[in-house]
Tab-separated table of C-alpha atoms in Angstrom:
chain	number	residue	atom	x	y	z
A	1	MET	CA	-62.213	48.367	-16.640
A	2	THR	CA	-61.663	45.342	-18.772
A	3	THR	CA	-57.931	45.542	-18.237
A	4	LYS	CA	-58.259	44.979	-14.512
A	5	PRO	CA	-59.632	41.428	-14.900
A	6	HIS	CA	-56.867	40.676	-17.409
A	7	TYR	CA	-54.223	41.889	-14.949
A	8	LEU	CA	-55.881	39.966	-12.177
A	9	ALA	CA	-56.075	36.773	-14.275
A	10	THR	CA	-52.433	37.152	-15.365
A	11	LEU	CA	-51.342	37.729	-11.790
A	12	LEU	CA	-53.253	34.703	-10.504
A	13	LEU	CA	-51.964	32.424	-13.268
A	14	SER	CA	-48.392	33.632	-12.766
A	15	GLY	CA	-48.643	33.098	-9.023
A	16	GLY	CA	-50.053	29.610	-9.536
A	17	LEU	CA	-47.315	28.691	-11.990
A	18	LEU	CA	-44.607	30.052	-9.709
A	19	ALA	CA	-45.977	28.080	-6.789
A	20	ALA	CA	-46.067	24.910	-8.876
A	21	CYS	CA	-42.564	25.452	-10.212
A	22	GLY	CA	-41.277	26.436	-6.800
A	23	THR	CA	-42.202	23.081	-5.272
A	24	GLU	CA	-40.803	21.080	-8.171
A	25	ALA	CA	-37.634	23.161	-8.256
A	26	GLY	CA	-37.068	22.431	-4.566
A	27	LYS	CA	-37.371	18.707	-5.157
A	28	GLU	CA	-35.094	18.911	-8.169
A	29	THR	CA	-32.536	20.945	-6.230
A	30	GLU	CA	-32.645	18.385	-3.432
A	31	ARG	CA	-32.176	15.537	-5.913
A	32	VAL	CA	-29.232	17.311	-7.582
A	33	ASN	CA	-27.637	18.014	-4.183
A	34	GLU	CA	-27.989	14.353	-3.201
A	35	GLN	CA	-26.441	13.265	-6.498
A	36	MET	CA	-23.556	15.700	-6.056
A	37	GLN	CA	-22.952	14.381	-2.521
A	38	GLU	CA	-22.914	10.802	-3.843
A	39	ASN	CA	-20.451	11.830	-6.541
A	40	ARG	CA	-18.186	13.512	-3.967
A	41	GLU	CA	-18.237	10.381	-1.801
A	42	GLU	CA	-17.417	8.168	-4.797
A	43	VAL	CA	-14.510	10.418	-5.788
A	44	ALA	CA	-13.177	10.439	-2.206
A	45	LYS	CA	-13.476	6.655	-2.045
A	46	ALA	CA	-11.708	6.310	-5.399
A	47	ASP	CA	-8.892	8.603	-4.184
A	48	ASP	CA	-8.517	6.531	-0.991
A	49	THR	CA	-8.488	3.298	-2.985
A	50	LYS	CA	-5.952	4.644	-5.439
A	51	GLU	CA	-3.775	5.947	-2.606
A	52	TRP	CA	-3.648	2.705	-0.620
A	53	MET	CA	-3.137	0.666	-3.779
A	54	ASN	CA	-0.172	2.876	-4.695
A	55	GLU	CA	1.245	2.458	-1.182
A	56	ARG	CA	0.766	-1.292	-1.398
A	57	GLU	CA	2.495	-1.474	-4.775
A	58	GLU	CA	5.423	0.596	-3.479
A	59	ALA	CA	5.801	-1.684	-0.445
A	60	ARG	CA	5.601	-4.769	-2.682
A	61	LYS	CA	8.405	-3.436	-4.890
A	62	GLU	CA	10.562	-2.737	-1.857
A	63	MET	CA	9.941	-6.254	-0.540
A	64	ALA	CA	10.639	-7.752	-3.958
A	65	ASN	CA	14.010	-5.970	-4.091
A	66	LEU	CA	14.925	-7.167	-0.610
A	67	ARG	CA	13.784	-10.687	-1.478
A	68	GLU	CA	15.918	-10.701	-4.621
A	69	THR	CA	18.989	-9.609	-2.651
A	70	LEU	CA	18.471	-12.321	-0.039
A	71	SER	CA	17.737	-14.962	-2.687
A	72	ASP	CA	20.962	-14.159	-4.511
A	73	ARG	CA	22.898	-14.471	-1.274
A	74	LEU	CA	21.142	-17.750	-0.410
A	75	GLU	CA	22.082	-19.174	-3.800
A	76	ARG	CA	25.747	-18.220	-3.278
A	77	GLU	CA	25.789	-19.740	0.208
A	78	ARG	CA	24.269	-22.980	-1.083
A	79	LYS	CA	26.872	-23.151	-3.861
A	80	ASP	CA	29.636	-22.641	-1.314
A	81	LEU	CA	28.213	-25.403	0.869
A	82	ALA	CA	27.784	-27.746	-2.098
A	83	GLY	CA	31.360	-26.991	-3.157
A	84	GLY	CA	32.571	-28.735	-0.041
A	85	ILE	CA	33.674	-26.619	2.888
A	86	LYS	CA	36.377	-28.533	4.745
A	87	ASN	CA	36.540	-26.370	7.873
A	88	ALA	CA	33.810	-27.607	10.267
A	89	GLU	CA	33.372	-24.197	11.876
A	90	LYS	CA	32.974	-22.460	8.508
A	91	ARG	CA	30.582	-25.201	7.352
A	92	ALA	CA	28.402	-24.743	10.471
A	93	GLU	CA	28.494	-20.978	9.999
A	94	THR	CA	27.395	-21.311	6.370
A	95	GLU	CA	24.576	-23.690	7.334
A	96	ARG	CA	23.412	-21.257	10.026
A	97	HIS	CA	23.491	-18.417	7.531
A	98	ILE	CA	21.466	-20.458	5.019
A	99	THR	CA	18.853	-21.180	7.692
A	100	GLU	CA	18.609	-17.496	8.622
A	101	LEU	CA	18.290	-16.489	4.973
A	102	GLU	CA	15.496	-19.035	4.475
A	103	GLN	CA	13.669	-17.733	7.564
A	104	ASN	CA	13.893	-14.147	6.371
A	105	LEU	CA	12.725	-15.102	2.887
A	106	ALA	CA	9.752	-16.949	4.412
A	107	ARG	CA	8.912	-13.832	6.453
A	108	ILE	CA	8.977	-11.697	3.317
A	109	ASP	CA	6.878	-14.205	1.347
A	110	ALA	CA	4.256	-14.380	4.114
A	111	ASN	CA	3.977	-10.605	4.168
A	112	VAL	CA	3.632	-10.397	0.398
A	113	VAL	CA	0.727	-12.867	0.581
A	114	ARG	CA	-0.921	-10.754	3.295
A	115	MET	CA	-0.381	-7.612	1.242
A	116	ASP	CA	-1.979	-9.240	-1.796
A	117	GLY	CA	-5.068	-10.050	0.264
A	118	SER	CA	-5.318	-6.610	1.837
A	119	THR	CA	-8.241	-4.257	1.398
A	120	ASN	CA	-8.620	-0.558	1.988
A	121	GLU	CA	-9.944	-1.337	5.477
A	122	THR	CA	-7.146	-3.759	6.451
A	123	TRP	CA	-4.265	-2.008	4.712
A	124	SER	CA	-3.054	0.171	7.594
A	125	ASP	CA	-2.588	-2.845	9.920
A	126	ILE	CA	-0.991	-4.974	7.219
A	127	GLU	CA	1.246	-2.110	6.132
A	128	MET	CA	2.477	-1.625	9.701
A	129	GLU	CA	3.210	-5.351	10.114
A	130	SER	CA	4.894	-5.533	6.712
A	131	ARG	CA	7.055	-2.498	7.431
A	132	LYS	CA	8.128	-4.040	10.741
A	133	ALA	CA	9.004	-7.340	9.047
A	134	MET	CA	10.918	-5.515	6.333
A	135	ASP	CA	12.760	-3.352	8.875
A	136	ASP	CA	13.662	-6.428	10.939
A	137	THR	CA	14.941	-8.207	7.838
A	138	LYS	CA	16.943	-5.176	6.681
A	139	SER	CA	18.415	-4.795	10.144
A	140	TRP	CA	19.429	-8.461	10.130
A	141	TRP	CA	20.925	-8.039	6.659
A	142	ASP	CA	22.932	-4.985	7.758
A	143	ARG	CA	24.278	-6.934	10.740
A	144	GLN	CA	25.330	-9.727	8.362
A	145	LYS	CA	27.196	-7.266	6.154
A	146	ASP	CA	28.931	-5.769	9.191
A	147	TRP	CA	29.816	-9.256	10.399
A	148	VAL	CA	31.379	-10.081	7.002
A	149	ASP	CA	33.326	-6.817	7.137
A	150	SER	CA	34.676	-7.689	10.591
A	151	LYS	CA	35.740	-11.176	9.476
A	152	THR	CA	37.522	-9.929	6.365
A	153	ASP	CA	38.859	-6.612	7.689
A	154	VAL	CA	37.526	-5.059	4.477
A	155	ASP	CA	34.561	-2.683	4.191
A	156	MET	CA	32.780	-4.658	1.457
A	157	ASP	CA	29.500	-2.755	1.785
A	158	ASN	CA	31.205	0.676	1.858
A	159	ASP	CA	29.287	1.851	4.921
A	160	GLY	CA	32.363	2.985	6.839
A	161	LYS	CA	32.020	0.315	9.532
């Protein structure tokens, strides 16, 4: 008969310990789940940040290349103008071209400044505006190349036009 009280005491103590551990384990599980959710959110945010920063850097490189091309052309046009163009029509044409190049360079510079100040939240709007500005500038540049081809009867840009 003495074993029954021992079994009963063991059973009661085990039940009490399980109940105590069960409550604490639930709180610990909840805390771990919350921490894991926070970690997932931080990783997702880091991925978003990395993604938009990569997109921004790619767009900046593309704009820098376009800017370099236009700057080189502007320098050549200025040298031609400084060299003394005798034909008044050609002089006016060169001056107009210089003005257009300067306007397009200013557009690119303004967009680069906006891109530099962009955040994850503002990037999609700025990217759309920058892409439009870049597309407009490229379109203008292509028209200039086609215009040169038509004036010289030579396909200088090898585009078949």
